[in-house]
Coordinates of C-alpha atoms and ligand atoms in Angstrom, one line a residue:
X1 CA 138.8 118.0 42.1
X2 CA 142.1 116.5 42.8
X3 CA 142.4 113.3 44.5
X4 CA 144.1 114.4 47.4
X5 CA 141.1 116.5 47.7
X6 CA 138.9 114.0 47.7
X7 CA 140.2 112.0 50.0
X8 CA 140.5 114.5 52.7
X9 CA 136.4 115.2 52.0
X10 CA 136.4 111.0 52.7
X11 CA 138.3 111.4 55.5
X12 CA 136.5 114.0 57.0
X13 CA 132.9 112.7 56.1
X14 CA 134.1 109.4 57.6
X15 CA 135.6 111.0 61.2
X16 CA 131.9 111.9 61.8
X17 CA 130.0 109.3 64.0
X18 CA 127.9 107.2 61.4
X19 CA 124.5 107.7 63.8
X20 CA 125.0 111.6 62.7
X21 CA 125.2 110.7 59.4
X22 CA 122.6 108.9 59.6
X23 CA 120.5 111.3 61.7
X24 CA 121.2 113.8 59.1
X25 CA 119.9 111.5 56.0
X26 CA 116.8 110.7 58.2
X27 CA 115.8 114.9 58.5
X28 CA 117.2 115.7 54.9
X29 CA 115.5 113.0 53.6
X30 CA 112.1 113.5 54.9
X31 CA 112.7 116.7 53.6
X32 CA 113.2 116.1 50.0
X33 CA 110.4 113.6 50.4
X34 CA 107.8 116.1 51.6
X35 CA 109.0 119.0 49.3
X36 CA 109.3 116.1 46.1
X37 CA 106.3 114.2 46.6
X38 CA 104.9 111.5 45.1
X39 CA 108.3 111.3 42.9
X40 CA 110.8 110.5 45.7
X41 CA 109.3 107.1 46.1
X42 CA 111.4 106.5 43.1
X43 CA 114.2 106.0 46.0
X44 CA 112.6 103.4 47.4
X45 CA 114.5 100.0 46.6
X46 CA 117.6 102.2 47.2
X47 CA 116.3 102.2 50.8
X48 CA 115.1 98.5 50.5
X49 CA 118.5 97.5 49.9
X50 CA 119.7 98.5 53.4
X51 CA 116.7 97.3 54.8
X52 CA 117.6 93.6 52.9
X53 CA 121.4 94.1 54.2
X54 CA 120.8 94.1 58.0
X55 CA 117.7 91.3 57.7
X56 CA 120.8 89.2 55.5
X57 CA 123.2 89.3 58.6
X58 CA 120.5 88.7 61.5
X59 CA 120.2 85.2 61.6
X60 CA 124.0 84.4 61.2
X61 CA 124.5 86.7 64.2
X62 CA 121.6 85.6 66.6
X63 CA 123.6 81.8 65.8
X64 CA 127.0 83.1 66.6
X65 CA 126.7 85.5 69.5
X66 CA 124.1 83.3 71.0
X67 CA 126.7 80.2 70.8
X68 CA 129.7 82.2 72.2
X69 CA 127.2 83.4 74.6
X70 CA 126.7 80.0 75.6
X71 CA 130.5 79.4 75.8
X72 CA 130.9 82.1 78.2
X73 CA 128.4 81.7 81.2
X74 CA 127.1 78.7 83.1
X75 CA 124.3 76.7 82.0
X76 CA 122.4 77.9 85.3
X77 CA 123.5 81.1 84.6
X78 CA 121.5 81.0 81.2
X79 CA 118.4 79.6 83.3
X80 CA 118.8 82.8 86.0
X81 CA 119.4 85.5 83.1
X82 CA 116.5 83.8 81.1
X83 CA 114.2 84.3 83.9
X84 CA 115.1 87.8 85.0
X85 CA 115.1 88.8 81.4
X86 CA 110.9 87.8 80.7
X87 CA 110.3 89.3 84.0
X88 CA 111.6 92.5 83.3
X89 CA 110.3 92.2 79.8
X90 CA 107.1 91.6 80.8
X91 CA 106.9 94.3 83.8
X92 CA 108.0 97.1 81.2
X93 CA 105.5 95.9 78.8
X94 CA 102.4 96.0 81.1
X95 CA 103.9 99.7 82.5
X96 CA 104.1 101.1 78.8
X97 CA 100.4 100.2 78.2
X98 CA 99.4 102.0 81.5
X99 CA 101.3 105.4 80.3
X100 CA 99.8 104.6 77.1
X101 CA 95.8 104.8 78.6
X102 CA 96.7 107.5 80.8
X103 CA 98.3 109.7 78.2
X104 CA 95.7 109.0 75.8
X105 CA 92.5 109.6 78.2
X106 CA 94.6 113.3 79.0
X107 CA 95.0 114.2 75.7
X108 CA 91.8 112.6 74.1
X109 CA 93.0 112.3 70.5
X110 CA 89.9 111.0 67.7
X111 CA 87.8 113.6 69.4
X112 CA 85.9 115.4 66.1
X113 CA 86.9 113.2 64.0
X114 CA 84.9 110.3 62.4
X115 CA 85.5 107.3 60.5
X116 CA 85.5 107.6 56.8
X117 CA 83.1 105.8 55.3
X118 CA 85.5 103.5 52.6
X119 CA 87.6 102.3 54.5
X120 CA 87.5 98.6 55.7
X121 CA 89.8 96.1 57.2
X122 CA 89.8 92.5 56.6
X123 CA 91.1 91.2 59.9
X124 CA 92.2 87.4 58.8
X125 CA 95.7 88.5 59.4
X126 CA 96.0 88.3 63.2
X127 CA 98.2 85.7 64.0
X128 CA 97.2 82.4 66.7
X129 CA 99.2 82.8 69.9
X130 CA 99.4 78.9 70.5
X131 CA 100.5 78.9 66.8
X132 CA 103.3 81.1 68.0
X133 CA 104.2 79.0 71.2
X134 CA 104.0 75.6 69.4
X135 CA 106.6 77.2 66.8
X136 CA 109.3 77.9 69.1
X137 CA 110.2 74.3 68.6
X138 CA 111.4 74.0 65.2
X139 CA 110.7 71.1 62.8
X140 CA 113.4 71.5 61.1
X141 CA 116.5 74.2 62.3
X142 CA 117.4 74.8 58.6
X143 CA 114.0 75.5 57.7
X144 CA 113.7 77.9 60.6
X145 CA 116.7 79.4 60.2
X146 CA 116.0 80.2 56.1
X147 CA 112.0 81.0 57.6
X148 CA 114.3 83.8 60.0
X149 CA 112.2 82.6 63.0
X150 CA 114.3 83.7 65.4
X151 CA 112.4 82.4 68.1
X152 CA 113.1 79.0 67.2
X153 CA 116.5 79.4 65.8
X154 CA 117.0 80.8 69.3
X155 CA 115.7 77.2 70.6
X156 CA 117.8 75.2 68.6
X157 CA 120.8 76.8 68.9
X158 CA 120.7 77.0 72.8
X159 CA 119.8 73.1 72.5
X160 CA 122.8 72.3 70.3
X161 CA 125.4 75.1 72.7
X162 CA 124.6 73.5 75.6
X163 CA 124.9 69.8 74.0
X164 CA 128.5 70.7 73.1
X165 CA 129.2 72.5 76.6
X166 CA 128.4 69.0 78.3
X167 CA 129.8 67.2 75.0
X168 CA 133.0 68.9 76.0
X169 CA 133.1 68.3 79.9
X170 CA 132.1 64.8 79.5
X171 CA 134.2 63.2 76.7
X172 CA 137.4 61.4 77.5
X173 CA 138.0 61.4 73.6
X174 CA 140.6 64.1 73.2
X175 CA 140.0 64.9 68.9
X176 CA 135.6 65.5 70.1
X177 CA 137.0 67.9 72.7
X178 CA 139.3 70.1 70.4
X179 CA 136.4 69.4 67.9
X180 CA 134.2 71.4 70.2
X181 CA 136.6 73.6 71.0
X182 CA 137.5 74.8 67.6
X183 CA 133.7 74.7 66.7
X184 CA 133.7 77.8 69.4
X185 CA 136.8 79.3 67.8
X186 CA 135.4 79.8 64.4
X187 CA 132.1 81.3 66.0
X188 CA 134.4 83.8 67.9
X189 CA 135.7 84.6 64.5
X190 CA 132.1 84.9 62.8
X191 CA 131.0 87.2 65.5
X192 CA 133.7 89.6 64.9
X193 CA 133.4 89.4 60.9
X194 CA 129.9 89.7 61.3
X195 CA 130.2 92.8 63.4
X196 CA 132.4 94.2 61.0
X197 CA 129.7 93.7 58.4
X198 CA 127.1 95.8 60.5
X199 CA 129.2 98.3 60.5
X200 CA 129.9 98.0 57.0
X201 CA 126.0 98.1 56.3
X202 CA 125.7 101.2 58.5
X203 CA 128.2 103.2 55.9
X204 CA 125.6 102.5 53.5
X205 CA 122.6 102.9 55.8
X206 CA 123.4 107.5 55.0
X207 CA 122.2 106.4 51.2
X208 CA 119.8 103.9 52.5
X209 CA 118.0 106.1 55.3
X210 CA 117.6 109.0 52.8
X211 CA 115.7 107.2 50.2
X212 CA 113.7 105.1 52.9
X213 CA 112.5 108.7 54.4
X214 CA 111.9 110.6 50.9
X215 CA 109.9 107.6 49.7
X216 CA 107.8 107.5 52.8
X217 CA 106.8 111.3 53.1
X218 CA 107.1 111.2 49.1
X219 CA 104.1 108.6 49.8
X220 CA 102.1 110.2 52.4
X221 CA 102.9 114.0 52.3
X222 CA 102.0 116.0 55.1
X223 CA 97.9 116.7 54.3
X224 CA 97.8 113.0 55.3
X225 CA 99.2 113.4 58.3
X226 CA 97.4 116.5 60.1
X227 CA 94.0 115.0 61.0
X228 CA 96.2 112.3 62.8
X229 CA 98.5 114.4 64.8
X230 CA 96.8 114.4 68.3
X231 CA 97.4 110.9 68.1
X232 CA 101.1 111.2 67.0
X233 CA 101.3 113.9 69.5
X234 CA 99.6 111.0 72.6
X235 CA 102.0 108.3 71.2
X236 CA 105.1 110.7 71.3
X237 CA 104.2 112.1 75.0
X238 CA 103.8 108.2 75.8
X239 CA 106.7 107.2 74.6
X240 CA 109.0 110.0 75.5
X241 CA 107.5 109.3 79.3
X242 CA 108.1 105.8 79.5
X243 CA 112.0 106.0 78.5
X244 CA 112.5 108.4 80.5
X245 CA 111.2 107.3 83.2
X246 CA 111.5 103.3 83.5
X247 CA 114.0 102.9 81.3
X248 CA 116.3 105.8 81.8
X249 CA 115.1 106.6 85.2
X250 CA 114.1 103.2 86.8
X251 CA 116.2 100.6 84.7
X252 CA 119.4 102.6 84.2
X253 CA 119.7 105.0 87.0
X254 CA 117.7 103.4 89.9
X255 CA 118.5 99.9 89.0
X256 CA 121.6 99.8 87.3
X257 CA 123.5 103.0 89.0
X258 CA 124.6 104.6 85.9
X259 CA 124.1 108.0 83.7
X260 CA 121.5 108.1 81.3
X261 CA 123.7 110.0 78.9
X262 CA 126.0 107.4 78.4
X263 CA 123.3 104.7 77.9
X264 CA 121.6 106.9 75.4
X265 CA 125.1 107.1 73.7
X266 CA 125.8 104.0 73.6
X267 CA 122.4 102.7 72.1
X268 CA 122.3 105.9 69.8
X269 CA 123.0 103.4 66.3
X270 CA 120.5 101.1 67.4
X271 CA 117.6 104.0 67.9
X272 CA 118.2 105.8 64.4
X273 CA 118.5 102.5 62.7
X274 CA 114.8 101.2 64.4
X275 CA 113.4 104.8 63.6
X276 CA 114.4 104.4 60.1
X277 CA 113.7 101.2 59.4
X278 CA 111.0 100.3 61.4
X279 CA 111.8 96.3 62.5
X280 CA 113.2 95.6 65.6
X281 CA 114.5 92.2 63.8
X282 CA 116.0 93.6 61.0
X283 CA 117.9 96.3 63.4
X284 CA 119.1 93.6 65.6
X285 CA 122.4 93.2 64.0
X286 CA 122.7 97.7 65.1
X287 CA 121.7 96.3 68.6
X288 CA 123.9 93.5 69.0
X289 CA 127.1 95.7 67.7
X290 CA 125.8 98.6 70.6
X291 CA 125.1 96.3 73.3
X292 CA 128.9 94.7 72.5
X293 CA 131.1 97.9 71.5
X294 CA 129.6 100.6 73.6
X295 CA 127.5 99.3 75.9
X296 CA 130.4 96.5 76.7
X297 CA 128.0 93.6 77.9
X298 CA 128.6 89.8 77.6
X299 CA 126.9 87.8 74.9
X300 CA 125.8 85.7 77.6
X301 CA 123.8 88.2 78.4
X302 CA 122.8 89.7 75.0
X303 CA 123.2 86.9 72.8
X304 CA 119.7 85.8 74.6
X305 CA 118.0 88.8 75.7
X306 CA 117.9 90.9 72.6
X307 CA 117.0 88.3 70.0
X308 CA 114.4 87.6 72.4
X309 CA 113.3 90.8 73.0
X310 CA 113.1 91.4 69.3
X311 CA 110.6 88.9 68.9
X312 CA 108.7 89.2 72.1
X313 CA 109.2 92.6 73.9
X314 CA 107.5 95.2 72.4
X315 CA 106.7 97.8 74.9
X316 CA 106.5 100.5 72.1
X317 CA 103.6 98.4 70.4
X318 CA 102.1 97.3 73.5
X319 CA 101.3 101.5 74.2
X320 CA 100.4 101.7 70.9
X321 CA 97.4 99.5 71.3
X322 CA 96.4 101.6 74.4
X323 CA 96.6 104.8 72.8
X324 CA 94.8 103.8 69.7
X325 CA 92.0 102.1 71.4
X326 CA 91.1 105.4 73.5
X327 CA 91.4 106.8 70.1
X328 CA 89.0 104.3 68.6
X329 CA 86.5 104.7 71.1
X330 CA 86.5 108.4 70.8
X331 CA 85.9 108.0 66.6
X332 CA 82.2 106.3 67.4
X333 CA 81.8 108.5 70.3
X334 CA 82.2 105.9 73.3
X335 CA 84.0 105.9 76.9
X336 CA 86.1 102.8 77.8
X337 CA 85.2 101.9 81.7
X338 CA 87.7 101.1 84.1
X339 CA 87.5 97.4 83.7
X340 CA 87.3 97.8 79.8
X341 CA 90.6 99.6 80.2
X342 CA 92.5 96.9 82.6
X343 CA 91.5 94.3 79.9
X344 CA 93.4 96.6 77.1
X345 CA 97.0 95.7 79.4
X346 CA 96.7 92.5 79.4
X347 CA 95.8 92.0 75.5
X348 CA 98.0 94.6 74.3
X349 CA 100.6 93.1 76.5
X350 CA 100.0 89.8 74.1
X351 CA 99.3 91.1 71.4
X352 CA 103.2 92.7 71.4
X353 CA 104.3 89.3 72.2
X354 CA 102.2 88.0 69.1
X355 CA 103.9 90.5 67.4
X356 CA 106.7 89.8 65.3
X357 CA 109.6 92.5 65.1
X358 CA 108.8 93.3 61.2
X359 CA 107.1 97.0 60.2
X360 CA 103.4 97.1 60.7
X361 CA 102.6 93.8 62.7
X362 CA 101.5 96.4 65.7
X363 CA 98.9 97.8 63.2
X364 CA 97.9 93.8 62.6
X365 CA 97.3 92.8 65.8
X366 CA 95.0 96.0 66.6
X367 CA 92.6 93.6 65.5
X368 CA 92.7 91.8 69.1
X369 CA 92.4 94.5 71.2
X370 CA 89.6 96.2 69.2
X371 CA 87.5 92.8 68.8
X372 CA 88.0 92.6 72.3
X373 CA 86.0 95.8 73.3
X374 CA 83.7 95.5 70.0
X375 CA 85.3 98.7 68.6
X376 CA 84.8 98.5 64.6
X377 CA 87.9 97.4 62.7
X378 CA 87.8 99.9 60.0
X379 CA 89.5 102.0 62.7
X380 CA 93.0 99.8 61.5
X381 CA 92.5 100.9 58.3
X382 CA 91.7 104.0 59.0
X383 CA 95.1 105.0 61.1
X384 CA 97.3 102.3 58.1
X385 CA 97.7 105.9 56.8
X386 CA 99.9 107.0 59.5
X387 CA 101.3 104.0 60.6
X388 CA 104.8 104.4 58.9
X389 CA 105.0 106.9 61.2
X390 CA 103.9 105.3 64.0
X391 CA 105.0 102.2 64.0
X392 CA 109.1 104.0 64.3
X393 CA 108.0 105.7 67.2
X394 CA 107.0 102.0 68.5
X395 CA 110.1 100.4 66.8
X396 CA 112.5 102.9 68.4
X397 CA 110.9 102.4 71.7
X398 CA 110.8 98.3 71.6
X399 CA 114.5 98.5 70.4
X400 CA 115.8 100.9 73.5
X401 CA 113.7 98.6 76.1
X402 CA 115.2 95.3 74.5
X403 CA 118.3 97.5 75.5
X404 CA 117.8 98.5 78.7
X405 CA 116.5 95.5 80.4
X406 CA 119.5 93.6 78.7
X407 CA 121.6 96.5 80.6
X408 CA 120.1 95.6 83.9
X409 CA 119.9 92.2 83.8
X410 CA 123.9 92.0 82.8
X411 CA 124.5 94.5 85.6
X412 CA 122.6 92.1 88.0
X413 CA 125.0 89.0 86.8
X414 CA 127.9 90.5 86.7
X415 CA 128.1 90.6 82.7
X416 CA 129.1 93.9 81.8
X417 CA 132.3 96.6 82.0
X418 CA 130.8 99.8 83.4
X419 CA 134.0 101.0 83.7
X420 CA 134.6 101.0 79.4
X421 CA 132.8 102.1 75.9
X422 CA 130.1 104.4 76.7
X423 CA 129.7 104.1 80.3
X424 CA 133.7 105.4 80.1
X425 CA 132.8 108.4 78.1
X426 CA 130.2 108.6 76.1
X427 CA 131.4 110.3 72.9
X428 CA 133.9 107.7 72.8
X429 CA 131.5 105.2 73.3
X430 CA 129.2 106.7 70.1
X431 CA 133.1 106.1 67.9
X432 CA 133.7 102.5 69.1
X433 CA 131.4 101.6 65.7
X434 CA 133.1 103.7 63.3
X435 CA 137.2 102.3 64.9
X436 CA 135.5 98.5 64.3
X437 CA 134.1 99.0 60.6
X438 CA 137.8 100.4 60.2
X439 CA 139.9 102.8 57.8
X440 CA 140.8 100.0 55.3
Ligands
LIG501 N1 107.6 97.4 63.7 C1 107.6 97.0 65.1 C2 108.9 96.3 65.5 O1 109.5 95.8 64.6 C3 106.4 96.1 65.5 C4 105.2 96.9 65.3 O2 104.6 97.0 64.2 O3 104.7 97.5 66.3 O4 109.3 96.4 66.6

């Protein structure tokens, strides 16, 4: 093949938006992982690498575009989009475990089947939620920043932003103002090389995405998966429910006045990448880059809400517990009351806090919820089969509400350019990723 040749393949392979590419590794690469079997998970660390890519570039970002965040609204600003943002995330959370019971009484998934008899569950791994709320104040920044606890990197850094914003209106000394100043100028240039990175990472996220999927269903196979599809089928209905109604219909159309379609398009890198790697953290560099470039909001707004709501808003996880627990109470043959039920909201609702935005903490913190009703914990172990699968269906829903409640809550203050990126046009919108990791 001739070189010319090759770079017109290049060129053409690269004109295609990178979430098709993608798309396409994720379906050719479940494929080959089904059809191969057991040795496609050879592919695995090609797929860990991507995975170790966007979790190396998420706490420089959550510092930078949280800082120029900082340097673009008000202090009381911060307080008002703070407040509306846990409000919202909270609301959607509490909503997504009430589709979650509904669904899951409807459909009645677990019904004929029973628990097999080896498998247990040691449930030591649930983590303390005062543990949780305690850490948000870091003993050390460093340490919490190398740790990748974003929730109190999140801390510092809006302590230290905020110190230079009054540092800067205070001062009479001239070199501490342009000190602060140019501090803010290099993080406007480390947002933007950072974003170029994400995009960078997405180029190799085609290669990455394939091997993640071939190694899964290489793992799993589908005979694993058919006594559990009722409940994949419950989780999906759930899921597919709650999007499109609160967050495409109530967040995005009631709330916010705008076309689903475009919101879709313009948070279309951030869903495949969630779906294929299943941590709302470690996607949260895709999410940032979307909710900048397409869906053309202020990192006043974002730079807070979505590193937040990677940690703490988890409505896809918070169903989860819903659904499975109907599903647990159908393996040993028991009906959850009414009152049973109403408790599973509010400790699901928690439990997602609990949860951090890494694969499989959902499945973790089933624990709570099924100690809670006294429903037998070899259930967890029981579903760890199909949780890969699962827990992207979660991930992909966390990830879009993170997105959605950051839309609204930028419309409300004012903090976003409906009128550009995807809200413009959306195919447009779906390119602004591929124009910023550039032709060079
Ligand atoms: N993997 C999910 C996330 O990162 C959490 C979960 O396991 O439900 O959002």
């Amino acid at each position: 093949m001739s070189t010319s040749n090759t770079k017109s393949y290049w060129r053409r392979y690269r004109s295609v938006p990178i979430v098709y590419r993608i798309g396409t590794a994720f379906v050719l690469g479940s494929v080959v992982g089904l059809l191969v079997g057991e040795p496609a998970t050879v592919l695995e660390p090609l797929g860990d690498i991507f995975v170790r890519l966007l979790s190396m570039i998420v706490v420089p970002i959550v510092v930078f575009t949280l800082l120029m965040g900082i340097r673009r609204i008000s202090p009381s600003t911060l307080g008002r989009v703070g407040g509306e943002v846990i409000g919202l995330y909270a609301v959607t959370s509490a909503i997504a475990v009430f589709i979650g019971l509904a669904v899951a009484n409807l459909v009645n998934p677990g019904q004929g089947l029973t628990l097999a008899e080896d498998v247990e569950f040691d449930p030591a791994d649930t983590p303390d939620f005062a543990e949780v709320l305690v850490g948000i104040v870091p003993e050390n920044p460093i340490g919490a920043m190398a740790e990748g606890n974003v929730l109190a990197t999140i801390f510092f850094v809006i302590v230290f932003g905020l110190a230079l914003l009054l540092l800067e209106e205070s001062t009479e000394d001239e070199t501490v103002r342009s000190g602060v100043e140019s501090i803010f100028d290099i993080v406007e240039a480390g947002t933007e090389a950072l974003f170029k990175i994400v995009w960078g990472v997405m180029e190799y996220g085609v290669i990455g995405v394939f091997a993640l999927m071939a190694a899964v269903f290489g793992e799993a196979g589908a005979d694993a998966i058919v006594p559990f599809a009722m409940l994949i089928a419950a989780l999906t209905v759930a899921i597919l429910l709650h999007i499109g109604v609160v967050y495409l219909g109530g967040l995005i159309v009631a709330l916010t006045r705008q076309s689903p379609v475009s919101f879709l398009a313009g948070s279309k890198d951030a869903i495949v990448t969630a779906l294929s790697i299943r941590s709302s953290s470690g996607t949260l560099p895709v999410t940032m880059a979307n909710a900048d470039d397409n869906l053309q909001i202020n990192e006043g707004v974002y730079g807070f809400s979505l590193p937040l709501g990677a940690t703490v808003n988890m409505d896809g996880t918070a169903m989860y517990q819903g659904v499975v627990a109907i599903f647990a109470a159908n393996l040993v043959g028991v009906q959850l009351s009414l009152v049973e039920q109403l408790t599973v909201v509010v400790i699901a609702v928690l439990a997602s806090i609990g949860a951090g935005g890494v694969p499989g903490t959902g499945l973790i913190m089933l624990t709570l919820v099924l100690t809670q009703l006294g429903l037998p914990l070899e259930v967890v172990g029981f579903v760890a089969g199909v949780d890969p699968i699962l827990d992207r269906l979660r991930t992909m829903t966390n990830v879009t509400g993170d997105l959605a409640v950051t839309t609204v809550v930028a419309h409300w203050n004012d903090a976003i350019d409906l009128t550009g990126g995807s809200w413009a046009d959306p195919t447009q919108g779906l390119e602004v990723g591929d124009t910023t990791a550039g032709d060079d």
